Short mmCIF file of C-alpha atoms in Angstrom, two decimals:
data_model
loop_
_atom_site.label_atom_id
_atom_site.label_comp_id
_atom_site.label_asym_id
_atom_site.label_seq_id
_atom_site.Cartn_x
_atom_site.Cartn_y
_atom_site.Cartn_z
CA UNK A 29 0.00 0.00 0.00
CA UNK A 30 1.13 3.55 -0.73
CA UNK A 31 3.02 4.97 2.27
CA UNK A 32 1.61 8.41 1.47
CA UNK A 33 -1.88 7.07 2.16
CA UNK A 34 -0.77 5.42 5.41
CA UNK A 35 0.81 8.65 6.64
CA UNK A 36 -2.12 10.91 5.75
CA UNK A 37 -3.86 12.79 8.56
CA UNK A 38 -6.97 11.10 9.91
CA UNK A 39 -10.10 13.04 10.86
CA UNK A 40 -12.78 11.26 12.86
CA UNK A 41 -16.22 12.81 12.74
CA UNK A 42 -19.68 11.88 13.87
CA UNK A 43 -23.07 12.72 12.39
CA UNK A 44 -26.07 13.47 14.59
CA UNK A 45 -29.54 14.72 13.83
CA UNK A 46 -33.19 14.11 14.51
CA UNK A 47 -35.12 11.52 12.50
CA UNK A 48 -35.53 12.40 8.79
CA UNK A 49 -33.15 15.37 8.92
CA UNK A 50 -31.36 13.86 5.91
CA UNK A 51 -28.36 12.29 7.63
CA UNK A 52 -28.26 9.21 5.38
CA UNK A 53 -28.54 11.40 2.29
CA UNK A 54 -25.73 13.67 3.53
CA UNK A 55 -23.35 10.76 4.11
CA UNK A 56 -24.35 9.26 0.75
CA UNK A 57 -23.70 12.61 -0.94
CA UNK A 58 -20.26 12.93 0.69
CA UNK A 59 -19.29 9.44 -0.49
CA UNK A 60 -20.85 9.87 -3.95
CA UNK A 61 -19.50 13.33 -4.82
CA UNK A 62 -16.04 12.57 -3.44
CA UNK A 63 -16.01 9.40 -5.61
CA UNK A 64 -15.52 7.24 -2.52
CA UNK A 65 -17.90 4.44 -3.51
CA UNK A 66 -17.27 1.53 -5.84
CA UNK A 67 -18.94 1.33 -9.24
CA UNK A 68 -20.92 -1.78 -8.33
CA UNK A 69 -22.24 0.01 -5.20
CA UNK A 70 -23.32 2.94 -7.35
CA UNK A 71 -25.01 0.64 -9.89
CA UNK A 72 -26.88 -1.12 -7.09
CA UNK A 73 -28.09 2.20 -5.65
CA UNK A 74 -29.14 3.44 -9.11
CA UNK A 75 -31.08 0.20 -9.72
CA UNK A 76 -32.72 0.36 -6.27
CA UNK A 77 -33.68 4.00 -6.92
CA UNK A 78 -35.30 3.05 -10.24
CA UNK A 79 -37.14 0.17 -8.58
CA UNK A 80 -38.58 2.62 -6.04
CA UNK A 81 -39.66 5.03 -8.77
CA UNK A 82 -37.19 7.76 -7.73
CA UNK A 83 -36.43 10.26 -10.47
CA UNK A 84 -32.86 10.76 -9.29
CA UNK A 85 -30.37 8.54 -7.48
CA UNK A 86 -31.53 8.15 -3.86
CA UNK A 87 -28.21 8.54 -2.03
CA UNK A 88 -29.79 7.63 1.31
CA UNK A 89 -29.87 4.04 0.00
CA UNK A 90 -26.07 3.90 0.42
CA UNK A 91 -26.60 3.87 4.17
CA UNK A 92 -30.22 2.83 4.63
CA UNK A 93 -29.47 -0.88 4.42
CA UNK A 94 -28.47 -0.54 8.05
CA UNK A 95 -31.77 1.13 8.89
CA UNK A 96 -33.61 -1.85 7.36
CA UNK A 97 -31.58 -4.17 9.57
CA UNK A 98 -32.47 -2.08 12.61
CA UNK A 99 -36.15 -2.33 11.73
CA UNK A 100 -35.80 -6.13 11.60
CA UNK A 101 -34.50 -6.04 15.17
CA UNK A 102 -30.83 -6.42 14.27
CA UNK A 103 -28.86 -4.12 16.56
CA UNK A 104 -26.41 -1.84 14.76
CA UNK A 105 -25.22 0.59 17.40
CA UNK A 106 -22.80 2.66 15.35
CA UNK A 107 -21.90 2.21 11.68
CA UNK A 108 -18.33 3.27 10.89
CA UNK A 109 -17.51 4.29 7.33
CA UNK A 110 -14.10 4.98 5.91
CA UNK A 111 -13.20 7.14 2.95
CA UNK A 112 -10.36 9.35 1.75
CA UNK A 113 -9.64 12.34 -0.46
CA UNK A 114 -6.18 13.37 -1.69
CA UNK A 115 -5.86 15.55 1.42
CA UNK A 116 -7.08 13.39 4.31
CA UNK A 117 -8.47 10.07 5.51
CA UNK A 118 -11.84 10.05 7.28
CA UNK A 119 -13.78 7.81 9.64
CA UNK A 120 -17.50 8.61 9.95
CA UNK A 121 -19.31 7.35 13.05
CA UNK A 122 -22.93 7.25 11.87
CA UNK A 123 -25.39 7.01 14.74
CA UNK A 124 -29.21 6.70 14.53
CA UNK A 125 -31.33 9.81 15.10
CA UNK A 126 -34.08 8.27 17.24
CA UNK A 127 -34.23 9.30 20.89
CA UNK A 128 -33.76 5.70 22.03
CA UNK A 129 -30.37 5.62 20.28
CA UNK A 130 -28.90 8.63 22.11
CA UNK A 131 -26.49 6.28 23.91
CA UNK A 132 -25.06 5.31 20.52
CA UNK A 133 -23.96 8.88 19.92
CA UNK A 134 -21.91 8.70 23.11
CA UNK A 135 -20.23 5.55 21.76
CA UNK A 136 -19.66 6.86 18.24
CA UNK A 137 -18.59 10.37 19.19
CA UNK A 138 -16.24 9.53 22.05
CA UNK A 139 -13.12 9.81 19.84
CA UNK A 140 -14.45 12.36 17.31
CA UNK A 141 -12.56 15.48 16.26
CA UNK A 142 -15.72 17.04 14.82
CA UNK A 143 -19.47 16.56 15.17
CA UNK A 144 -21.84 17.30 12.29
CA UNK A 145 -25.18 18.33 13.78
CA UNK A 146 -27.90 18.31 11.15
CA UNK A 147 -30.87 20.65 11.41
CA UNK A 148 -33.91 20.52 9.12
CA UNK A 149 -34.27 24.07 7.77
CA UNK A 150 -38.07 23.84 8.13
CA UNK A 151 -38.00 22.79 11.79
CA UNK A 152 -35.00 24.64 13.25
CA UNK A 153 -33.50 23.64 16.61
CA UNK A 154 -35.45 20.73 18.15
CA UNK A 155 -35.04 18.66 21.33
CA UNK A 156 -32.71 16.12 19.71
CA UNK A 157 -30.50 19.01 18.50
CA UNK A 158 -30.12 20.12 22.12
CA UNK A 159 -29.48 16.58 23.35
CA UNK A 160 -26.81 15.90 20.73
CA UNK A 161 -25.17 19.27 21.34
CA UNK A 162 -25.05 18.59 25.08
CA UNK A 163 -23.41 15.20 24.49
CA UNK A 164 -20.88 16.85 22.12
CA UNK A 165 -20.03 19.23 24.98
CA UNK A 166 -19.73 16.41 27.54
CA UNK A 167 -17.41 14.49 25.21
CA UNK A 168 -15.24 17.55 24.59
CA UNK A 169 -15.53 17.41 20.78
CA UNK A 170 -13.48 20.45 19.66
CA UNK A 171 -15.41 21.34 16.45
CA UNK A 172 -19.15 21.35 15.69
CA UNK A 173 -20.38 21.81 12.10
CA UNK A 174 -24.03 22.87 12.19
CA UNK A 175 -25.44 21.88 8.78
CA UNK A 176 -28.80 23.51 8.07
CA UNK A 177 -30.15 20.96 5.57
CA UNK A 178 -33.05 21.02 3.06
CA UNK A 179 -32.39 24.67 2.18
CA UNK A 180 -34.11 23.92 -1.16
CA UNK A 181 -37.41 23.53 0.73
CA UNK A 182 -37.23 27.08 2.15
CA UNK A 183 -36.16 28.74 -1.12
CA UNK A 184 -32.56 29.08 0.14
CA UNK A 185 -33.70 31.82 2.53
CA UNK A 186 -30.80 33.72 4.09
CA UNK A 187 -33.12 35.14 6.78
CA UNK A 188 -34.33 31.68 7.87
CA UNK A 189 -30.73 30.38 7.96
CA UNK A 190 -29.58 33.31 10.10
CA UNK A 191 -32.57 32.80 12.40
CA UNK A 192 -31.56 29.14 12.95
CA UNK A 193 -27.91 30.13 13.50
CA UNK A 194 -28.96 32.70 16.15
CA UNK A 195 -31.22 30.12 17.86
CA UNK A 196 -28.44 27.50 17.89
CA UNK A 197 -25.87 29.95 19.27
CA UNK A 198 -28.27 30.79 22.13
CA UNK A 199 -28.77 27.06 22.86
CA UNK A 200 -25.02 26.44 22.72
CA UNK A 201 -24.35 29.30 25.16
CA UNK A 202 -26.92 27.86 27.57
CA UNK A 203 -25.22 24.45 27.35
CA UNK A 204 -21.83 26.09 27.94
CA UNK A 205 -20.10 24.38 25.02
CA UNK A 206 -16.71 25.92 24.13
CA UNK A 207 -16.34 24.04 20.82
CA UNK A 208 -15.59 26.00 17.66
CA UNK A 209 -18.85 26.38 15.71
CA UNK A 210 -19.18 26.30 11.90
CA UNK A 211 -22.55 27.00 10.20
CA UNK A 212 -23.31 25.79 6.66
CA UNK A 213 -26.50 26.07 4.56
CA UNK A 214 -26.76 22.85 2.53
CA UNK A 215 -29.04 20.64 0.48
CA UNK A 216 -27.79 17.07 0.84
CA UNK A 217 -30.30 15.81 -1.72
CA UNK A 218 -28.97 18.03 -4.52
CA UNK A 219 -25.41 18.46 -3.26
CA UNK A 220 -25.49 22.21 -2.51
CA UNK A 221 -22.40 23.11 -0.40
CA UNK A 222 -21.66 19.47 0.46
CA UNK A 223 -18.71 18.75 -1.85
CA UNK A 224 -19.27 21.52 -4.40
CA UNK A 225 -20.12 25.17 -3.78
CA UNK A 226 -23.74 26.03 -4.49
CA UNK A 227 -24.66 28.55 -7.16
CA UNK A 228 -28.14 28.70 -5.62
CA UNK A 229 -26.85 30.11 -2.32
CA UNK A 230 -24.76 33.10 -3.52
CA UNK A 231 -25.06 34.88 -0.16
CA UNK A 232 -22.99 32.12 1.52
CA UNK A 233 -19.27 32.59 0.86
CA UNK A 234 -17.83 30.12 3.37
CA UNK A 235 -16.37 26.64 2.83
CA UNK A 236 -18.31 23.64 1.60
CA UNK A 237 -18.66 20.79 4.09
CA UNK A 238 -15.93 18.79 2.33
CA UNK A 239 -13.56 21.76 2.36
CA UNK A 240 -14.23 22.18 6.08
CA UNK A 241 -13.53 18.47 6.72
CA UNK A 242 -10.33 18.59 4.66
CA UNK A 243 -8.93 21.81 6.08
CA UNK A 244 -10.08 22.02 9.68
CA UNK A 245 -7.23 22.11 12.19
CA UNK A 246 -6.78 18.96 14.24
CA UNK A 247 -3.97 20.43 16.31
CA UNK A 248 -5.87 19.33 19.43
CA UNK A 249 -4.47 15.87 18.63
CA UNK A 250 -1.00 17.28 19.14
CA UNK A 251 -2.33 18.32 22.53
CA UNK A 252 -2.19 14.59 23.37
CA UNK A 253 1.56 14.95 23.11
CA UNK A 254 1.62 18.10 25.25
CA UNK A 255 -0.23 16.20 27.96
CA UNK A 256 1.49 14.42 30.83
CA UNK A 257 2.69 10.98 29.70
CA UNK A 258 0.32 8.08 30.41
CA UNK A 259 1.04 4.43 29.49
CA UNK A 260 -1.52 1.88 30.74
CA UNK A 261 0.16 -1.53 31.03
CA UNK A 262 -1.88 -4.05 29.04
CA UNK A 263 0.57 -6.93 28.97
CA UNK A 264 3.82 -7.97 30.66
CA UNK A 265 6.21 -9.63 28.17
CA UNK A 266 8.38 -12.31 29.80
CA UNK A 267 9.70 -14.88 27.34
CA UNK A 268 10.54 -18.19 28.95
CA UNK A 269 13.81 -18.92 27.15
CA UNK A 270 17.52 -19.36 27.83
CA UNK A 271 18.28 -16.68 25.23
CA UNK A 272 16.43 -13.97 27.23
CA UNK A 273 16.52 -15.15 30.86
CA UNK A 274 15.92 -11.73 32.45
CA UNK A 275 13.89 -9.98 29.72
CA UNK A 276 10.83 -8.15 31.02
CA UNK A 277 8.95 -5.51 29.05
CA UNK A 278 5.66 -3.71 29.63
CA UNK A 279 3.40 -3.34 26.62
CA UNK A 280 0.59 -0.82 26.14
CA UNK A 281 -0.79 2.00 24.05
CA UNK A 282 0.21 5.54 24.96
CA UNK A 283 -2.86 7.39 26.27
CA UNK A 284 -1.22 10.81 26.53
CA UNK A 285 2.07 12.62 26.10
CA UNK A 286 5.44 11.50 24.77
CA UNK A 287 7.76 8.82 26.16
CA UNK A 288 11.54 9.00 25.68
CA UNK A 289 14.44 6.70 26.47
CA UNK A 290 16.04 7.98 29.68
CA UNK A 291 12.79 9.44 31.12
CA UNK A 292 12.26 9.04 34.86
CA UNK A 293 8.91 7.28 35.34
CA UNK A 294 6.62 6.28 38.21
CA UNK A 295 4.37 3.20 38.44
CA UNK A 296 0.89 3.63 39.86
CA UNK A 297 -0.72 2.68 42.14
CA UNK A 298 2.52 1.39 43.80
CA UNK A 299 4.46 4.68 43.46
CA UNK A 300 7.75 2.88 42.60
CA UNK A 301 10.12 4.73 40.26
CA UNK A 302 12.63 3.77 37.55
CA UNK A 303 14.12 5.02 34.28
CA UNK A 304 13.24 4.03 30.70
CA UNK A 305 16.02 1.81 29.33
CA UNK A 306 14.54 1.06 25.89
CA UNK A 307 11.34 1.47 23.87
CA UNK A 308 10.44 -1.24 21.37
CA UNK A 309 7.82 -1.35 18.59
CA UNK A 310 7.77 -4.93 17.33
CA UNK A 311 11.41 -5.53 16.29
CA UNK A 312 12.20 -1.82 15.99
CA UNK A 313 13.95 0.19 18.69
CA UNK A 314 12.67 3.75 19.27
CA UNK A 315 14.17 6.76 21.02
CA UNK A 316 10.74 8.45 21.36
CA UNK A 317 7.14 7.20 21.31
CA UNK A 318 4.08 9.42 20.75
CA UNK A 319 0.39 9.09 21.59
CA UNK A 320 -1.37 6.86 20.44
CA UNK A 321 1.45 4.46 19.48
CA UNK A 322 1.57 0.94 20.91
CA UNK A 323 4.97 0.10 22.39
CA UNK A 324 6.74 -2.09 24.88
CA UNK A 325 9.01 -0.49 27.47
CA UNK A 326 12.07 -1.89 29.27
CA UNK A 327 13.08 -0.30 32.58
CA UNK A 328 16.46 -0.07 34.30
CA UNK A 329 15.16 -1.52 37.57
CA UNK A 330 13.50 -4.87 38.20
CA UNK A 331 10.26 -3.82 39.89
CA UNK A 332 6.88 -5.46 40.23
CA UNK A 333 4.47 -4.18 37.56
CA UNK A 334 1.32 -5.94 36.37
CA UNK A 335 -1.46 -5.52 33.84
CA UNK A 336 -3.69 -2.63 34.92
CA UNK A 337 -0.85 -0.49 36.33
CA UNK A 338 -0.16 2.95 34.86
CA UNK A 339 3.31 4.25 33.95
CA UNK A 340 3.56 8.08 34.22
CA UNK A 341 6.38 10.62 33.95
CA UNK A 342 7.71 11.90 37.28
CA UNK A 343 8.22 15.50 36.04
CA UNK A 344 4.60 16.23 35.12
CA UNK A 345 1.12 16.47 36.63
CA UNK A 346 0.28 13.22 38.40
CA UNK A 347 -3.03 11.38 37.96
CA UNK A 348 -5.41 10.98 40.89
CA UNK A 349 -5.51 7.71 42.83
CA UNK A 350 -8.79 7.31 44.67
CA UNK A 351 -11.94 5.34 45.39
CA UNK A 352 -14.49 8.18 45.29
CA UNK A 353 -15.10 9.73 41.86
CA UNK A 354 -17.55 12.36 40.60
CA UNK A 355 -18.53 12.24 36.94
CA UNK A 356 -21.08 13.15 34.29
CA UNK A 357 -22.81 9.92 33.32
CA UNK A 358 -24.97 8.88 30.38
CA UNK A 359 -27.11 5.82 31.18
CA UNK A 360 -27.47 3.39 28.26
CA UNK A 361 -29.65 0.58 29.52
CA UNK A 362 -33.37 -0.11 29.70
CA UNK A 363 -32.80 -1.35 33.24
CA UNK A 364 -32.58 1.82 35.36
CA UNK A 365 -29.45 2.62 37.33
CA UNK A 366 -29.87 1.72 40.99
CA UNK A 367 -28.16 3.33 43.95
CA UNK A 368 -25.99 0.92 45.96
CA UNK A 369 -26.12 -1.78 43.26
CA UNK A 370 -22.72 -3.26 42.39
CA UNK A 371 -21.44 -2.58 38.87
CA UNK A 372 -18.17 -3.45 37.19
CA UNK A 373 -16.36 -0.14 36.65
CA UNK A 374 -13.81 -0.29 33.84
CA UNK A 375 -11.39 2.54 32.99
CA UNK A 376 -8.50 2.86 30.55
CA UNK A 377 -6.14 1.41 33.11
CA UNK A 378 -7.99 -1.15 35.22
CA UNK A 379 -11.35 -2.36 36.44
CA UNK A 380 -12.95 -2.89 39.82
CA UNK A 381 -16.37 -3.16 41.45
CA UNK A 382 -18.16 0.08 42.28
CA UNK A 383 -21.52 1.42 43.35
CA UNK A 384 -23.31 4.72 42.81
CA UNK A 385 -23.46 6.59 46.11
CA UNK A 386 -25.42 9.66 45.03
CA UNK A 387 -27.11 11.16 41.98
CA UNK A 388 -26.13 14.80 42.51
CA UNK A 389 -28.47 16.00 39.75
CA UNK A 390 -30.01 14.95 36.46
CA UNK A 391 -29.99 17.26 33.43
CA UNK A 392 -33.39 18.29 32.07
CA UNK A 393 -32.67 18.05 28.35
CA UNK A 394 -35.51 20.49 27.54
CA UNK A 395 -34.18 23.33 29.67
CA UNK A 396 -30.55 22.21 30.38
CA UNK A 397 -31.38 22.85 34.05
CA UNK A 398 -30.24 20.49 36.86
CA UNK A 399 -32.96 18.47 38.59
CA UNK A 400 -32.11 17.24 42.10
CA UNK A 401 -33.63 14.49 44.20
CA UNK A 402 -33.56 11.56 41.74
CA UNK A 403 -32.70 8.14 43.15
CA UNK A 404 -32.50 6.32 39.79
CA UNK A 405 -31.51 7.01 36.18
CA UNK A 406 -33.47 5.82 33.15
CA UNK A 407 -32.13 5.06 29.67
CA UNK A 408 -30.60 8.13 27.96
CA UNK A 409 -30.59 10.16 31.19
CA UNK A 410 -27.56 12.38 31.67
CA UNK A 411 -26.58 13.12 35.27
CA UNK A 412 -23.80 14.09 37.62
CA UNK A 413 -23.11 11.17 39.98
CA UNK A 414 -20.63 10.16 42.69
CA UNK A 415 -19.40 6.57 42.86
CA UNK A 416 -17.30 4.57 45.32
CA UNK A 417 -15.06 1.72 44.15
CA UNK A 418 -13.82 -1.36 45.98
CA UNK A 419 -10.20 -0.77 44.91
CA UNK A 420 -8.45 2.54 44.12
CA UNK A 421 -8.62 3.69 40.48
CA UNK A 422 -5.91 5.74 38.78
CA UNK A 423 -7.46 8.49 36.64
CA UNK A 424 -7.35 12.06 35.31
CA UNK A 425 -10.15 14.56 34.79
CA UNK A 426 -11.85 13.99 31.42
CA UNK A 427 -11.11 17.53 30.22
CA UNK A 428 -7.40 16.83 30.83
CA UNK A 429 -7.26 13.39 29.21
CA UNK A 430 -10.13 11.68 27.36
CA UNK A 431 -8.49 8.26 27.68
CA UNK A 432 -7.76 8.14 31.41
CA UNK A 433 -10.72 10.37 32.34
CA UNK A 434 -13.51 8.12 31.06
CA UNK A 435 -14.95 4.82 32.24
CA UNK A 436 -17.84 2.48 31.57
CA UNK A 437 -20.29 0.62 33.81
CA UNK A 438 -20.93 -3.07 33.15
CA UNK A 439 -23.78 -5.05 34.70
CA UNK A 440 -22.14 -8.05 36.48
CA UNK A 441 -25.18 -10.26 35.79
CA UNK A 442 -25.66 -9.65 32.05
CA UNK A 443 -22.17 -8.26 31.21
CA UNK A 444 -23.88 -5.53 29.17
CA UNK A 445 -22.33 -2.07 29.06
CA UNK A 446 -24.98 -0.03 30.85
CA UNK A 447 -23.43 3.45 31.19
CA UNK A 448 -20.47 5.70 30.48
CA UNK A 449 -18.89 8.34 32.68
CA UNK A 450 -16.67 11.38 32.09
CA UNK A 451 -14.80 12.20 35.31
CA UNK A 452 -15.17 15.84 36.40
CA UNK A 453 -13.70 15.65 39.91
#
């Protein structure tokens, strides 16, 4: 494979909107106009469009196969699609628009660099817009592209577009989201301002959606390298052989910062210290490793480290080690969250048993106001909670490190993932 392709920048983005806002058509249009679909796929979509009596190619059919599977009861939480242009590679996390699938947006958007929030130009900002925007804020997504779709149905009205932009900015201010906002008037069905600039919207002089996706700064990723170094130990490598009698390396994927040979490091939770003797990536020896590379590390001292420990740099901000954590939580499961029930709590580093001590407040998604006094959380509820764990967890605040600041709740009886938390403490 071409090395140029392998080394291209990768942008992860998620799409969110209410039902029938044209999300499937928008993704289809991006893939179609950027020539990112195979000829046989295009022929199949053209044939299916003809069979349905559509006058033009129905681009929603490129993605609606998944909707049909959902309607048959087949669970597709998040559909990931991959495509590339000469400038960048892209991963789209496509999540359903229905209210009952809000949890899927949390899953799909957790690693996104940008969220596309689709608004039907006829309806303006609706409840799902607010919900998705709030989740984008919780997840710390740095860019939000607000695509006002179906502009063709409101005669490409500049006044209506500006009215929706003003309404969204007011909602965003109420939510307290600090993401960079980008507003685009589009028609996904006809391709206006998706990949090509629209001649029918002369009053809009900004970028098309594709230009925005190709050119938007993803320097926040470099922020991973400016962060304190975090290396969760996933595996201890100890070959049983005469050739390497004393070899011991610690393998994991960097979750923040940069690791260099010679760095003084600390193991948590034990607090023992050593120095990095070598960094290996398969057979290759490295002087420096960057987030999110997977490496194995050899240390100068023979100390006890096991899977689930965290290696950090001594010079920088230290993570928190504790058993009481406060977080914003999104509940995923039809079975409500119960106070004092035992859940498996799994973070980037390790897992333990924990229970919810208090629900400090639940967010009213209509008003973005906190509601106090709840003793349980229902599916899709978003709340601030405090938990207590059986063993100490090593963690950072979510706004400092997405990897070590997030965790999931697993029901010990069904082993289903029932919730996700972003640590705010």
